[in-house]
């Protein structure tokens, strides 16, 4: 057993998790804890959830082991310099000092905060599907769509910490309104809930992404159209991102990304339309190489892989 651990924290729209992760990217069994977040909780309730999971994970540190730092991945936008977060789907937190809160609970160790998409990219590059590549985008397609970039082997976060916010890149040919104020953002088109909502507007009667996948497998034409529409939008956005920064591989995780492998086929078909640009069509689009521990592994990578964190 490793004697060195990082404490990883992942803050999202429905839950916050914390765990201890070793230098090989392995979550320590028994150290992973979860508490609810969600738009129905006030700021104090969200803070209490964070304190709860951080305290429980820290208490799971084995006797004689050392905690060398903490990494936080948060839904964005974020203010990386000041360690503040303003998650779009947690409206009561605007410029909330999340890094300072976690640092107060874990004195005497460094605490780093980045957007969750960057943490996902780090995890894929470290121990996931992006190993062996230096130009990687990690993506999550779930209740929202997020992403992060590694270029030339290093993370790219930009001056505020929000580079790689792929979910809010607009897609040509779509007019779906987005919570960010944009029109046709890929998150507003192709996230799990938005895909389900579109299918329901076409007459489908299910309510979840899992049910949509089951309907697809049963041959339902509306489910097939919904999955094609979302896969095409994601593929268009990946092609645009590759045109901009010359990606080698995009690794995609998250619950809705697993609705059917055909979702990935539609992404690749959309990318292939850029046939005159071999540097775009070369990009590999693959499922995540990580388990559900991926966001926590990525947060821990802020500590264990600090040499590639920009």
PDB file of N, CA and C in Angstrom, residues 173-215:
ATOM      1  N   UNK A 173     -26.379  24.991 -37.273  1.00  0.00           N
ATOM      2  CA  UNK A 173     -27.569  24.257 -37.655  1.00  0.00           C
ATOM      3  C   UNK A 173     -28.521  23.952 -36.515  1.00  0.00           C
ATOM      4  N   UNK A 174     -28.215  24.407 -35.309  1.00  0.00           N
ATOM      5  CA  UNK A 174     -29.062  24.157 -34.152  1.00  0.00           C
ATOM      6  C   UNK A 174     -29.426  25.481 -33.498  1.00  0.00           C
ATOM      7  N   UNK A 175     -30.639  25.548 -32.937  1.00  0.00           N
ATOM      8  CA  UNK A 175     -31.072  26.785 -32.299  1.00  0.00           C
ATOM      9  C   UNK A 175     -31.574  26.573 -30.875  1.00  0.00           C
ATOM     10  N   UNK A 176     -31.141  25.511 -30.228  1.00  0.00           N
ATOM     11  CA  UNK A 176     -31.562  25.221 -28.860  1.00  0.00           C
ATOM     12  C   UNK A 176     -30.997  26.278 -27.906  1.00  0.00           C
ATOM     13  N   UNK A 177     -31.841  26.908 -27.073  1.00  0.00           N
ATOM     14  CA  UNK A 177     -31.342  27.915 -26.124  1.00  0.00           C
ATOM     15  C   UNK A 177     -30.588  27.265 -24.975  1.00  0.00           C
ATOM     16  N   UNK A 178     -29.556  27.952 -24.500  1.00  0.00           N
ATOM     17  CA  UNK A 178     -28.710  27.414 -23.431  1.00  0.00           C
ATOM     18  C   UNK A 178     -28.785  28.314 -22.207  1.00  0.00           C
ATOM     19  N   UNK A 179     -28.609  27.730 -21.033  1.00  0.00           N
ATOM     20  CA  UNK A 179     -28.623  28.488 -19.785  1.00  0.00           C
ATOM     21  C   UNK A 179     -27.549  29.559 -19.735  1.00  0.00           C
ATOM     22  N   UNK A 180     -26.460  29.376 -20.487  1.00  0.00           N
ATOM     23  CA  UNK A 180     -25.381  30.362 -20.458  1.00  0.00           C
ATOM     24  C   UNK A 180     -25.752  31.628 -21.207  1.00  0.00           C
ATOM     25  N   UNK A 181     -26.845  31.593 -21.976  1.00  0.00           N
ATOM     26  CA  UNK A 181     -27.246  32.724 -22.801  1.00  0.00           C
ATOM     27  C   UNK A 181     -27.010  32.506 -24.278  1.00  0.00           C
ATOM     28  N   UNK A 182     -26.255  31.457 -24.610  1.00  0.00           N
ATOM     29  CA  UNK A 182     -25.982  31.155 -26.009  1.00  0.00           C
ATOM     30  C   UNK A 182     -27.139  30.427 -26.679  1.00  0.00           C
ATOM     31  N   UNK A 183     -27.030  30.278 -27.983  1.00  0.00           N
ATOM     32  CA  UNK A 183     -28.011  29.558 -28.783  1.00  0.00           C
ATOM     33  C   UNK A 183     -27.276  28.446 -29.530  1.00  0.00           C
ATOM     34  N   UNK A 184     -27.712  27.220 -29.333  1.00  0.00           N
ATOM     35  CA  UNK A 184     -27.088  26.112 -30.035  1.00  0.00           C
ATOM     36  C   UNK A 184     -25.818  25.596 -29.400  1.00  0.00           C
ATOM     37  N   UNK A 185     -25.605  25.848 -28.096  1.00  0.00           N
ATOM     38  CA  UNK A 185     -24.467  25.239 -27.410  1.00  0.00           C
ATOM     39  C   UNK A 185     -24.646  23.722 -27.397  1.00  0.00           C
ATOM     40  N   UNK A 186     -23.542  22.993 -27.518  1.00  0.00           N
ATOM     41  CA  UNK A 186     -23.661  21.536 -27.601  1.00  0.00           C
ATOM     42  C   UNK A 186     -24.272  20.954 -26.330  1.00  0.00           C
ATOM     43  N   UNK A 187     -24.047  21.571 -25.170  1.00  0.00           N
ATOM     44  CA  UNK A 187     -24.672  21.081 -23.949  1.00  0.00           C
ATOM     45  C   UNK A 187     -26.193  21.182 -24.020  1.00  0.00           C
ATOM     46  N   UNK A 188     -26.687  22.250 -24.660  1.00  0.00           N
ATOM     47  CA  UNK A 188     -28.134  22.450 -24.770  1.00  0.00           C
ATOM     48  C   UNK A 188     -28.774  21.493 -25.770  1.00  0.00           C
ATOM     49  N   UNK A 189     -27.958  20.883 -26.614  1.00  0.00           N
ATOM     50  CA  UNK A 189     -28.454  19.955 -27.637  1.00  0.00           C
ATOM     51  C   UNK A 189     -28.301  18.507 -27.202  1.00  0.00           C
ATOM     52  N   UNK A 190     -27.121  18.170 -26.689  1.00  0.00           N
ATOM     53  CA  UNK A 190     -26.710  16.766 -26.656  1.00  0.00           C
ATOM     54  C   UNK A 190     -26.449  16.191 -25.276  1.00  0.00           C
ATOM     55  N   UNK A 191     -26.637  16.956 -24.217  1.00  0.00           N
ATOM     56  CA  UNK A 191     -26.551  16.347 -22.891  1.00  0.00           C
ATOM     57  C   UNK A 191     -27.677  15.325 -22.745  1.00  0.00           C
ATOM     58  N   UNK A 192     -27.565  14.468 -21.736  1.00  0.00           N
ATOM     59  CA  UNK A 192     -28.607  13.469 -21.537  1.00  0.00           C
ATOM     60  C   UNK A 192     -29.997  14.063 -21.372  1.00  0.00           C
ATOM     61  N   UNK A 193     -30.193  14.991 -20.423  1.00  0.00           N
ATOM     62  CA  UNK A 193     -31.534  15.556 -20.249  1.00  0.00           C
ATOM     63  C   UNK A 193     -32.055  16.295 -21.476  1.00  0.00           C
ATOM     64  N   UNK A 194     -31.177  16.990 -22.194  1.00  0.00           N
ATOM     65  CA  UNK A 194     -31.638  17.738 -23.368  1.00  0.00           C
ATOM     66  C   UNK A 194     -31.984  16.807 -24.525  1.00  0.00           C
ATOM     67  N   UNK A 195     -31.262  15.701 -24.634  1.00  0.00           N
ATOM     68  CA  UNK A 195     -31.614  14.719 -25.662  1.00  0.00           C
ATOM     69  C   UNK A 195     -32.959  14.080 -25.355  1.00  0.00           C
ATOM     70  N   UNK A 196     -33.168  13.743 -24.091  1.00  0.00           N
ATOM     71  CA  UNK A 196     -34.455  13.185 -23.674  1.00  0.00           C
ATOM     72  C   UNK A 196     -35.584  14.181 -23.926  1.00  0.00           C
ATOM     73  N   UNK A 197     -35.343  15.453 -23.586  1.00  0.00           N
ATOM     74  CA  UNK A 197     -36.379  16.478 -23.782  1.00  0.00           C
ATOM     75  C   UNK A 197     -36.742  16.622 -25.253  1.00  0.00           C
ATOM     76  N   UNK A 198     -35.733  16.582 -26.132  1.00  0.00           N
ATOM     77  CA  UNK A 198     -36.010  16.673 -27.572  1.00  0.00           C
ATOM     78  C   UNK A 198     -36.851  15.481 -28.023  1.00  0.00           C
ATOM     79  N   UNK A 199     -36.482  14.284 -27.573  1.00  0.00           N
ATOM     80  CA  UNK A 199     -37.236  13.090 -27.966  1.00  0.00           C
ATOM     81  C   UNK A 199     -38.684  13.177 -27.494  1.00  0.00           C
ATOM     82  N   UNK A 200     -38.888  13.691 -26.296  1.00  0.00           N
ATOM     83  CA  UNK A 200     -40.255  13.815 -25.784  1.00  0.00           C
ATOM     84  C   UNK A 200     -41.068  14.811 -26.620  1.00  0.00           C
ATOM     85  N   UNK A 201     -40.411  15.869 -27.090  1.00  0.00           N
ATOM     86  CA  UNK A 201     -41.126  16.823 -27.954  1.00  0.00           C
ATOM     87  C   UNK A 201     -41.531  16.196 -29.279  1.00  0.00           C
ATOM     88  N   UNK A 202     -40.861  15.118 -29.662  1.00  0.00           N
ATOM     89  CA  UNK A 202     -41.209  14.418 -30.903  1.00  0.00           C
ATOM     90  C   UNK A 202     -42.256  13.320 -30.668  1.00  0.00           C
ATOM     91  N   UNK A 203     -42.655  13.127 -29.389  1.00  0.00           N
ATOM     92  CA  UNK A 203     -43.693  12.146 -29.100  1.00  0.00           C
ATOM     93  C   UNK A 203     -43.237  10.921 -28.335  1.00  0.00           C
ATOM     94  N   UNK A 204     -41.941  10.811 -28.064  1.00  0.00           N
ATOM     95  CA  UNK A 204     -41.458   9.685 -27.254  1.00  0.00           C
ATOM     96  C   UNK A 204     -41.970   9.851 -25.829  1.00  0.00           C
ATOM     97  N   UNK A 205     -42.273   8.774 -25.143  1.00  0.00           N
ATOM     98  CA  UNK A 205     -42.947   8.873 -23.840  1.00  0.00           C
ATOM     99  C   UNK A 205     -42.068   8.515 -22.649  1.00  0.00           C
ATOM    100  N   UNK A 206     -40.803   8.203 -22.860  1.00  0.00           N
ATOM    101  CA  UNK A 206     -39.922   7.879 -21.737  1.00  0.00           C
ATOM    102  C   UNK A 206     -39.456   9.130 -21.014  1.00  0.00           C
ATOM    103  N   UNK A 207     -38.636   8.925 -19.969  1.00  0.00           N
ATOM    104  CA  UNK A 207     -38.212  10.064 -19.146  1.00  0.00           C
ATOM    105  C   UNK A 207     -36.721  10.114 -18.857  1.00  0.00           C
ATOM    106  N   UNK A 208     -35.961   9.077 -19.147  1.00  0.00           N
ATOM    107  CA  UNK A 208     -34.543   9.050 -18.783  1.00  0.00           C
ATOM    108  C   UNK A 208     -33.682   8.626 -19.964  1.00  0.00           C
ATOM    109  N   UNK A 209     -32.390   8.899 -19.826  1.00  0.00           N
ATOM    110  CA  UNK A 209     -31.448   8.456 -20.838  1.00  0.00           C
ATOM    111  C   UNK A 209     -31.383   6.943 -20.938  1.00  0.00           C
ATOM    112  N   UNK A 210     -31.503   6.269 -19.795  1.00  0.00           N
ATOM    113  CA  UNK A 210     -31.493   4.801 -19.809  1.00  0.00           C
ATOM    114  C   UNK A 210     -32.680   4.269 -20.611  1.00  0.00           C
ATOM    115  N   UNK A 211     -33.839   4.881 -20.408  1.00  0.00           N
ATOM    116  CA  UNK A 211     -35.029   4.454 -21.162  1.00  0.00           C
ATOM    117  C   UNK A 211     -34.877   4.775 -22.641  1.00  0.00           C
ATOM    118  N   UNK A 212     -34.239   5.885 -22.949  1.00  0.00           N
ATOM    119  CA  UNK A 212     -34.009   6.227 -24.353  1.00  0.00           C
ATOM    120  C   UNK A 212     -33.126   5.183 -25.014  1.00  0.00           C
ATOM    121  N   UNK A 213     -32.084   4.741 -24.305  1.00  0.00           N
ATOM    122  CA  UNK A 213     -31.227   3.701 -24.836  1.00  0.00           C
ATOM    123  C   UNK A 213     -31.979   2.399 -25.061  1.00  0.00           C
ATOM    124  N   UNK A 214     -32.850   2.051 -24.126  1.00  0.00           N
ATOM    125  CA  UNK A 214     -33.649   0.827 -24.284  1.00  0.00           C
ATOM    126  C   UNK A 214     -34.584   0.939 -25.479  1.00  0.00           C
ATOM    127  N   UNK A 215     -35.185   2.113 -25.665  1.00  0.00           N
ATOM    128  CA  UNK A 215     -36.060   2.317 -26.824  1.00  0.00           C
ATOM    129  C   UNK A 215     -35.272   2.227 -28.125  1.00  0.00           C
TER     130      UNK A 215
END
